[in-house]
Coordinates of C-alpha atoms and ligand atoms in Angstrom, one line a residue:
X1 CA -11.4 -19.2 20.1
X2 CA -14.2 -16.5 20.3
X3 CA -12.8 -13.5 18.6
X4 CA -14.4 -10.1 18.5
X5 CA -16.8 -8.9 15.9
X6 CA -14.7 -5.7 15.6
X7 CA -11.8 -8.0 14.3
X8 CA -14.0 -9.1 11.4
X9 CA -14.6 -5.5 10.3
X10 CA -10.9 -4.7 10.2
X11 CA -9.1 -5.2 6.9
X12 CA -5.3 -6.4 7.1
X13 CA -3.3 -3.2 7.4
X14 CA -2.5 -2.1 3.9
X15 CA 1.3 -2.2 4.4
X16 CA 1.2 -5.7 5.9
X17 CA -0.2 -6.9 2.7
X18 CA 2.3 -5.0 0.7
X19 CA 5.3 -6.2 2.6
X20 CA 4.1 -9.7 2.2
X21 CA 4.0 -9.3 -1.6
X22 CA 7.6 -7.8 -1.5
X23 CA 8.9 -10.8 0.4
X24 CA 7.4 -13.2 -1.9
X25 CA 9.0 -11.4 -5.0
X26 CA 12.3 -11.1 -3.1
X27 CA 12.2 -14.7 -2.3
X28 CA 11.6 -15.5 -5.9
X29 CA 15.0 -13.7 -6.5
X30 CA 13.3 -10.7 -8.0
X31 CA 15.0 -7.1 -7.3
X32 CA 11.8 -5.1 -6.1
X33 CA 11.8 -1.2 -6.4
X34 CA 9.3 -0.2 -3.8
X35 CA 7.5 3.1 -3.8
X36 CA 5.2 1.7 -1.1
X37 CA 5.3 2.8 2.5
X38 CA 6.4 6.2 3.6
X39 CA 9.4 5.2 5.8
X40 CA 12.4 7.5 5.3
X41 CA 15.4 5.6 4.0
X42 CA 17.9 8.1 5.2
X43 CA 19.2 7.4 8.8
X44 CA 18.4 9.2 11.9
X45 CA 21.0 12.1 12.2
X46 CA 24.0 11.0 14.1
X47 CA 23.8 13.5 17.0
X48 CA 20.1 12.0 17.8
X49 CA 21.4 8.6 17.9
X50 CA 24.5 9.5 20.0
X51 CA 22.0 10.9 22.6
X52 CA 20.3 7.6 22.5
X53 CA 23.6 5.7 23.3
X54 CA 24.3 8.1 25.9
X55 CA 20.9 8.0 27.5
X56 CA 20.5 4.3 27.4
X57 CA 23.3 4.1 30.0
X58 CA 21.4 6.1 32.7
X59 CA 19.8 3.7 35.0
X60 CA 16.8 6.3 35.6
X61 CA 16.0 5.6 31.9
X62 CA 15.7 1.8 32.4
X63 CA 12.6 2.2 34.5
X64 CA 9.0 2.9 33.7
X65 CA 8.4 6.4 32.1
X66 CA 5.5 8.5 32.9
X67 CA 2.7 8.5 30.4
X68 CA 2.9 12.3 30.0
X69 CA 6.7 12.2 29.4
X70 CA 9.5 14.0 30.9
X71 CA 8.8 17.8 31.6
X72 CA 11.9 18.7 29.5
X73 CA 10.4 16.9 26.5
X74 CA 7.1 18.7 26.7
X75 CA 9.0 22.0 27.0
X76 CA 11.1 21.1 24.1
X77 CA 7.9 20.4 21.9
X78 CA 6.3 23.8 23.0
X79 CA 9.6 25.6 22.4
X80 CA 9.7 24.1 18.7
X81 CA 6.4 25.0 18.2
X82 CA 7.2 28.6 19.1
X83 CA 10.3 28.5 17.1
X84 CA 9.0 26.9 13.8
X85 CA 5.4 28.4 13.8
X86 CA 5.5 31.4 16.0
X87 CA 3.0 29.4 18.5
X88 CA 3.9 30.8 21.8
X89 CA 0.8 29.9 23.6
X90 CA 1.3 26.3 24.3
X91 CA 1.6 25.4 28.1
X92 CA 4.0 22.4 28.4
X93 CA 2.2 21.1 31.4
X94 CA -1.4 21.1 30.2
X95 CA -1.3 21.6 26.5
X96 CA 1.4 19.3 25.3
X97 CA 1.4 15.3 25.2
X98 CA 4.1 12.9 23.9
X99 CA 2.8 9.9 22.1
X100 CA 4.5 6.6 21.2
X101 CA 4.4 8.0 17.5
X102 CA 1.6 10.0 16.2
X103 CA -0.3 6.8 15.0
X104 CA -0.8 5.7 18.7
X105 CA -2.4 9.0 19.6
X106 CA -4.6 9.2 16.5
X107 CA -5.8 5.7 17.2
X108 CA -6.4 6.3 21.0
X109 CA -8.1 9.7 20.7
X110 CA -11.2 8.2 19.4
X111 CA -12.0 6.8 22.8
X112 CA -11.9 10.3 24.3
X113 CA -14.9 11.7 22.1
X114 CA -16.8 8.9 20.7
X115 CA -19.3 6.3 21.9
X116 CA -21.2 3.7 20.0
X117 CA -23.5 5.3 17.4
X118 CA -21.5 8.7 17.4
X119 CA -20.4 10.4 14.2
X120 CA -17.0 11.3 13.2
X121 CA -16.2 13.2 10.1
X122 CA -13.6 11.4 8.2
X123 CA -11.8 12.4 4.9
X124 CA -11.5 9.9 2.1
X125 CA -9.1 9.1 0.9
X126 CA -6.9 9.3 4.1
X127 CA -4.5 7.8 6.5
X128 CA -6.8 4.6 7.5
X129 CA -6.2 5.2 11.3
X130 CA -8.8 7.8 11.6
X131 CA -11.6 5.5 10.6
X132 CA -10.1 2.5 12.2
X133 CA -9.9 4.3 15.7
X134 CA -13.6 5.4 14.9
X135 CA -14.8 2.0 14.3
X136 CA -12.9 0.5 17.3
X137 CA -14.8 3.1 19.6
X138 CA -18.1 1.7 18.0
X139 CA -18.7 4.9 16.2
X140 CA -19.6 5.7 12.5
X141 CA -17.3 7.4 10.0
X142 CA -19.2 10.2 7.7
X143 CA -17.2 10.4 4.6
X144 CA -15.8 13.8 3.6
X145 CA -14.6 13.1 -0.2
X146 CA -11.4 14.7 -1.2
X147 CA -11.6 15.5 -4.7
X148 CA -9.1 17.3 -7.1
X149 CA -11.5 20.2 -8.1
X150 CA -11.5 21.1 -4.3
X151 CA -7.8 21.0 -3.9
X152 CA -8.3 17.8 -1.9
X153 CA -9.7 19.6 0.8
X154 CA -13.0 18.5 2.4
X155 CA -16.1 20.8 1.2
X156 CA -17.5 21.9 4.5
X157 CA -20.4 23.4 3.1
X158 CA -21.5 19.8 1.6
X159 CA -21.8 18.3 5.1
X160 CA -25.6 18.1 5.8
X161 CA -26.5 20.3 8.8
X162 CA -28.0 17.2 10.6
X163 CA -24.8 15.2 10.3
X164 CA -22.7 18.3 11.5
X165 CA -25.0 18.7 14.4
X166 CA -24.5 15.2 15.6
X167 CA -20.8 14.8 14.7
X168 CA -18.4 14.8 17.7
X169 CA -15.0 14.9 15.8
X170 CA -13.6 16.1 12.4
X171 CA -10.2 14.9 11.2
X172 CA -8.1 17.0 8.9
X173 CA -4.6 16.2 7.7
X174 CA -2.3 18.8 5.7
X175 CA 0.1 18.3 4.4
X176 CA -1.9 15.3 3.2
X177 CA -1.3 11.7 3.0
X178 CA -1.9 10.4 0.5
X179 CA -2.8 13.2 -2.1
X180 CA 0.2 15.6 -1.1
X181 CA -2.1 18.5 -1.0
X182 CA -1.6 21.5 1.4
X183 CA -4.2 23.8 3.3
X184 CA -4.0 27.5 3.6
X185 CA -4.9 29.8 6.6
X186 CA -8.3 30.5 5.1
X187 CA -9.3 26.9 5.1
X188 CA -8.0 26.3 8.5
X189 CA -10.2 29.4 9.7
X190 CA -13.3 28.1 8.0
X191 CA -12.7 24.7 9.6
X192 CA -12.3 26.3 13.1
X193 CA -15.4 28.4 12.6
X194 CA -17.3 25.2 11.5
X195 CA -16.0 23.3 14.5
X196 CA -17.1 26.0 16.8
X197 CA -20.6 26.3 15.3
X198 CA -21.2 22.6 15.8
X199 CA -19.2 21.8 18.9
X200 CA -17.1 19.4 17.2
X201 CA -13.6 18.6 18.2
X202 CA -11.1 19.5 15.4
X203 CA -8.2 16.9 15.2
X204 CA -5.6 18.1 12.8
X205 CA -2.8 15.6 11.7
X206 CA 0.4 17.6 10.9
X207 CA 2.8 14.6 10.6
X208 CA 4.2 16.0 7.2
X209 CA 4.5 19.6 8.0
X210 CA 8.3 19.7 7.8
X211 CA 8.5 17.7 4.3
X212 CA 8.1 20.6 2.0
X213 CA 9.3 21.5 -1.5
X214 CA 10.2 24.5 -3.6
X215 CA 10.4 26.9 -0.6
X216 CA 6.9 26.2 0.6
X217 CA 6.4 26.5 4.4
X218 CA 3.3 24.5 5.9
X219 CA 1.2 26.2 8.6
X220 CA 0.4 24.7 11.9
X221 CA -3.4 24.8 12.5
X222 CA -2.4 26.0 16.0
X223 CA -1.2 29.3 14.4
X224 CA -4.9 30.2 13.8
X225 CA -7.1 32.2 16.4
X226 CA -9.3 30.0 18.1
X227 CA -7.6 26.8 17.3
X228 CA -7.1 25.8 20.8
X229 CA -10.7 26.3 21.8
X230 CA -11.8 23.5 19.3
X231 CA -8.9 21.0 18.7
X232 CA -5.7 19.5 18.9
X233 CA -2.9 18.9 16.3
X234 CA -0.8 15.6 16.1
X235 CA 2.7 15.8 15.2
X236 CA 5.5 13.4 14.6
X237 CA 9.3 13.2 14.5
X238 CA 9.1 10.2 12.2
X239 CA 9.1 11.9 8.8
X240 CA 11.2 15.1 9.5
X241 CA 14.0 13.4 11.6
X242 CA 13.9 9.9 9.9
X243 CA 12.7 8.6 13.2
X244 CA 10.0 6.2 12.2
X245 CA 11.8 3.3 14.2
X246 CA 12.1 5.2 17.4
X247 CA 8.5 6.0 17.9
X248 CA 7.9 9.6 18.9
X249 CA 5.0 12.0 18.3
X250 CA 2.9 14.5 20.1
X251 CA -0.4 16.1 20.5
X252 CA -0.8 19.8 21.4
X253 CA -3.6 22.2 21.8
X254 CA -7.0 22.1 24.0
X255 CA -6.0 21.5 27.6
X256 CA -9.4 19.5 28.1
X257 CA -8.8 17.3 25.2
X258 CA -5.1 16.8 25.9
X259 CA -6.1 15.8 29.5
X260 CA -8.7 13.2 28.0
X261 CA -6.0 11.8 25.8
X262 CA -3.9 11.6 28.8
X263 CA -6.4 9.7 30.9
X264 CA -7.1 7.2 28.2
X265 CA -3.3 6.7 27.6
X266 CA -2.3 6.3 31.1
X267 CA -4.7 3.4 31.5
X268 CA -3.3 1.6 28.5
X269 CA 0.4 2.4 27.9
X270 CA 3.3 3.6 30.1
X271 CA 4.7 6.2 27.9
X272 CA 7.7 6.4 25.7
X273 CA 11.1 4.9 26.8
X274 CA 12.9 7.8 28.3
X275 CA 16.0 7.3 26.3
X276 CA 13.9 7.9 23.3
X277 CA 12.4 11.0 24.9
X278 CA 16.0 12.2 25.3
X279 CA 16.5 11.7 21.4
X280 CA 13.2 13.8 20.9
X281 CA 14.7 16.5 22.9
X282 CA 18.1 16.5 20.9
X283 CA 16.0 16.5 17.7
X284 CA 13.7 19.4 18.8
X285 CA 16.3 21.4 20.2
X286 CA 19.4 20.8 18.0
X287 CA 20.3 21.7 14.5
X288 CA 17.2 21.8 12.1
X289 CA 19.4 21.6 8.8
X290 CA 18.8 17.9 8.6
X291 CA 15.2 18.8 7.6
X292 CA 16.4 20.9 4.7
X293 CA 18.8 18.3 3.7
X294 CA 16.2 15.5 3.7
X295 CA 14.0 17.7 1.7
X296 CA 16.6 18.7 -1.0
X297 CA 17.1 14.9 -1.5
X298 CA 13.3 14.0 -1.7
X299 CA 12.8 17.0 -4.2
X300 CA 15.3 15.7 -6.5
X301 CA 13.4 12.2 -6.4
X302 CA 10.1 14.0 -6.8
X303 CA 11.2 15.6 -10.0
X304 CA 12.7 12.3 -11.5
X305 CA 9.9 10.2 -10.6
X306 CA 7.3 12.8 -11.8
X307 CA 9.3 13.0 -15.0
X308 CA 9.2 9.2 -15.6
X309 CA 5.5 9.0 -14.9
X310 CA 4.7 11.9 -17.2
X311 CA 6.6 10.3 -20.0
X312 CA 4.5 7.3 -19.5
X313 CA 1.4 9.5 -19.8
X314 CA 0.3 9.5 -16.1
X315 CA -0.9 12.7 -14.9
X316 CA 0.8 14.0 -11.5
X317 CA 0.6 17.4 -10.1
X318 CA 3.7 18.0 -8.3
X319 CA 3.0 18.2 -4.4
X320 CA 4.3 21.1 -2.2
X321 CA 4.7 19.0 0.5
X322 CA 4.5 15.4 1.9
X323 CA 6.5 12.3 0.9
X324 CA 4.0 11.2 -1.9
X325 CA 3.2 11.5 -5.4
X326 CA -0.7 10.9 -6.3
X327 CA -1.0 9.8 -9.8
X328 CA -4.0 9.2 -12.0
X329 CA -4.1 5.6 -13.5
X330 CA -4.6 5.3 -17.2
X331 CA -8.2 4.8 -18.5
X332 CA -9.6 1.4 -18.3
X333 CA -7.5 0.5 -15.2
X334 CA -8.4 0.5 -11.6
X335 CA -6.0 1.6 -8.7
X336 CA -5.3 -2.1 -7.9
X337 CA -5.3 -3.5 -11.4
X338 CA -2.6 -0.9 -12.6
X339 CA -0.6 -1.4 -9.4
X340 CA -0.8 -5.2 -10.0
X341 CA 0.2 -4.7 -13.7
X342 CA 3.2 -2.6 -12.7
X343 CA 4.3 -5.1 -10.3
X344 CA 4.0 -7.9 -12.7
X345 CA 5.7 -6.1 -15.6
X346 CA 8.4 -4.1 -13.7
X347 CA 8.7 -5.4 -10.2
X348 CA 8.0 -1.9 -8.8
X349 CA 5.6 -1.6 -5.9
X350 CA 3.1 1.3 -5.7
X351 CA 0.2 1.6 -3.3
X352 CA -3.4 1.6 -4.9
X353 CA -5.2 4.8 -4.0
X354 CA -8.4 2.6 -3.0
X355 CA -6.3 1.4 -0.1
X356 CA -7.0 4.9 1.5
X357 CA -10.7 4.7 0.7
X358 CA -13.3 4.5 -2.0
X359 CA -12.4 8.1 -3.3
X360 CA -8.7 7.2 -3.8
X361 CA -9.9 4.8 -6.6
X362 CA -8.4 5.8 -9.8
X363 CA -5.0 6.8 -8.4
X364 CA -1.8 5.2 -7.2
X365 CA 0.6 6.6 -4.5
X366 CA 4.1 6.5 -4.7
X367 CA 6.4 7.3 -1.8
X368 CA 9.7 9.0 -2.3
X369 CA 11.4 7.4 0.6
X370 CA 13.3 4.9 -1.8
X371 CA 17.2 5.0 -1.8
X372 CA 18.5 7.0 -4.7
X373 CA 20.0 4.4 -6.5
X374 CA 16.6 2.4 -6.4
X375 CA 14.8 5.6 -7.7
X376 CA 17.0 5.5 -10.5
X377 CA 16.4 1.9 -11.2
X378 CA 12.6 2.4 -11.1
X379 CA 12.9 5.3 -13.4
X380 CA 14.9 3.3 -15.9
X381 CA 12.2 0.5 -15.7
X382 CA 9.3 3.1 -16.0
X383 CA 11.2 4.5 -19.1
X384 CA 11.2 1.0 -20.9
X385 CA 7.7 0.2 -20.1
X386 CA 4.7 0.1 -22.3
X387 CA 1.5 0.1 -20.5
X388 CA -0.5 -2.6 -22.0
X389 CA -4.1 -2.3 -23.0
X390 CA -6.3 -2.9 -19.8
X391 CA -7.9 -6.2 -19.6
X392 CA -11.7 -6.0 -20.6
X393 CA -14.6 -6.6 -18.3
Ligands
PLP401 C1 -0.9 11.0 8.0 C2 -0.2 10.2 8.9 N1 -0.2 10.7 10.1 C3 0.6 9.8 11.1 C4 1.4 8.9 10.7 C5 2.1 8.1 11.6 O1 3.2 8.7 12.4 P1 4.1 8.1 13.3 O2 5.3 7.6 12.7 O3 4.5 9.3 14.3 O4 3.1 7.3 14.1 C6 1.5 8.6 9.4 C7 2.5 7.5 8.8 O5 2.7 7.2 7.7 C8 0.7 9.4 8.4 O6 0.9 9.2 7.1

């Protein structure tokens, strides 16, 4: 077999490895508490599932869908942006594209902009798909470090002029995975000005915009003047309606960029099963109370787990949004050595920050999508754990 060189450059996807570790422990009879992947444990709201049951019996839904989705679903996405963010300028026919989950669009969009040798500005730490898509397109990622002193926002002034001049895309993701950081209007305005100055496509991933705490409301970058001239925003029903298993996301914004993504996608995939598009219509146009209900659950979990981590001496800033806690590991440990020690001693799984890039070193990420009883078990185990002195050398 002669596999591609591209495959050699690709590390196994982080959660594939973690799933393997969990399966092995469970096979040994160990009860594992996992704070690993951000995959809501709360079921999809019943009316959304009922809509699928009903829609699955319609023969028209048994056939190939259109890649650009049902007009009704595109209208529902545009209407949701208007209700939720006050963004009333999205044309459902030209500026909205449904995706087979945001991940699919985030991966494929690289092919719209990047040729071999091109540059993409990619944050680090970050959701790995930005740099993987860049690599698939044969392009180079230029790292924008996310550091605590800058609020985990890329320092746009630190990007050298020659790099900015040659870059074709810039990725941003707020509320942020893995740090839980958020961005304000001033930051988005600055990023839009930067993208305009250097003719860079600004790709904003807003998959966590609805997972918020303490009354915080996240912005859409589409709310900012000029956003649609320079970029598109990715969104997802996965985290806000507990729909990771159904695969529905969207891209909205610049019509030429949406058209480019549609062209790539229509050559590679055949869209989202129509019965699932109907679920999305139900989610987007039906009651939004589920979002607040979920967030209230996550907030209780957030506070319990932060309490347990603080008692252990780990520093965590309570996030205003996202499903994640981003905790600094004790001196002398690396992200991976601390995650391994925790797993060995307590059978608790967390994700090493280094899985999200070199600048994630020194942190671990804990997802709050763990059922309440397992959160309590995890908190108990942390309470009785004494962190051993790190191994030397
Ligand atoms: C930042 C970010 N964007 C996008 C996604 C993918 O969302 P979807 O389930 O819609 O593919 C994830 C999933 O964890 C994510 O963390």
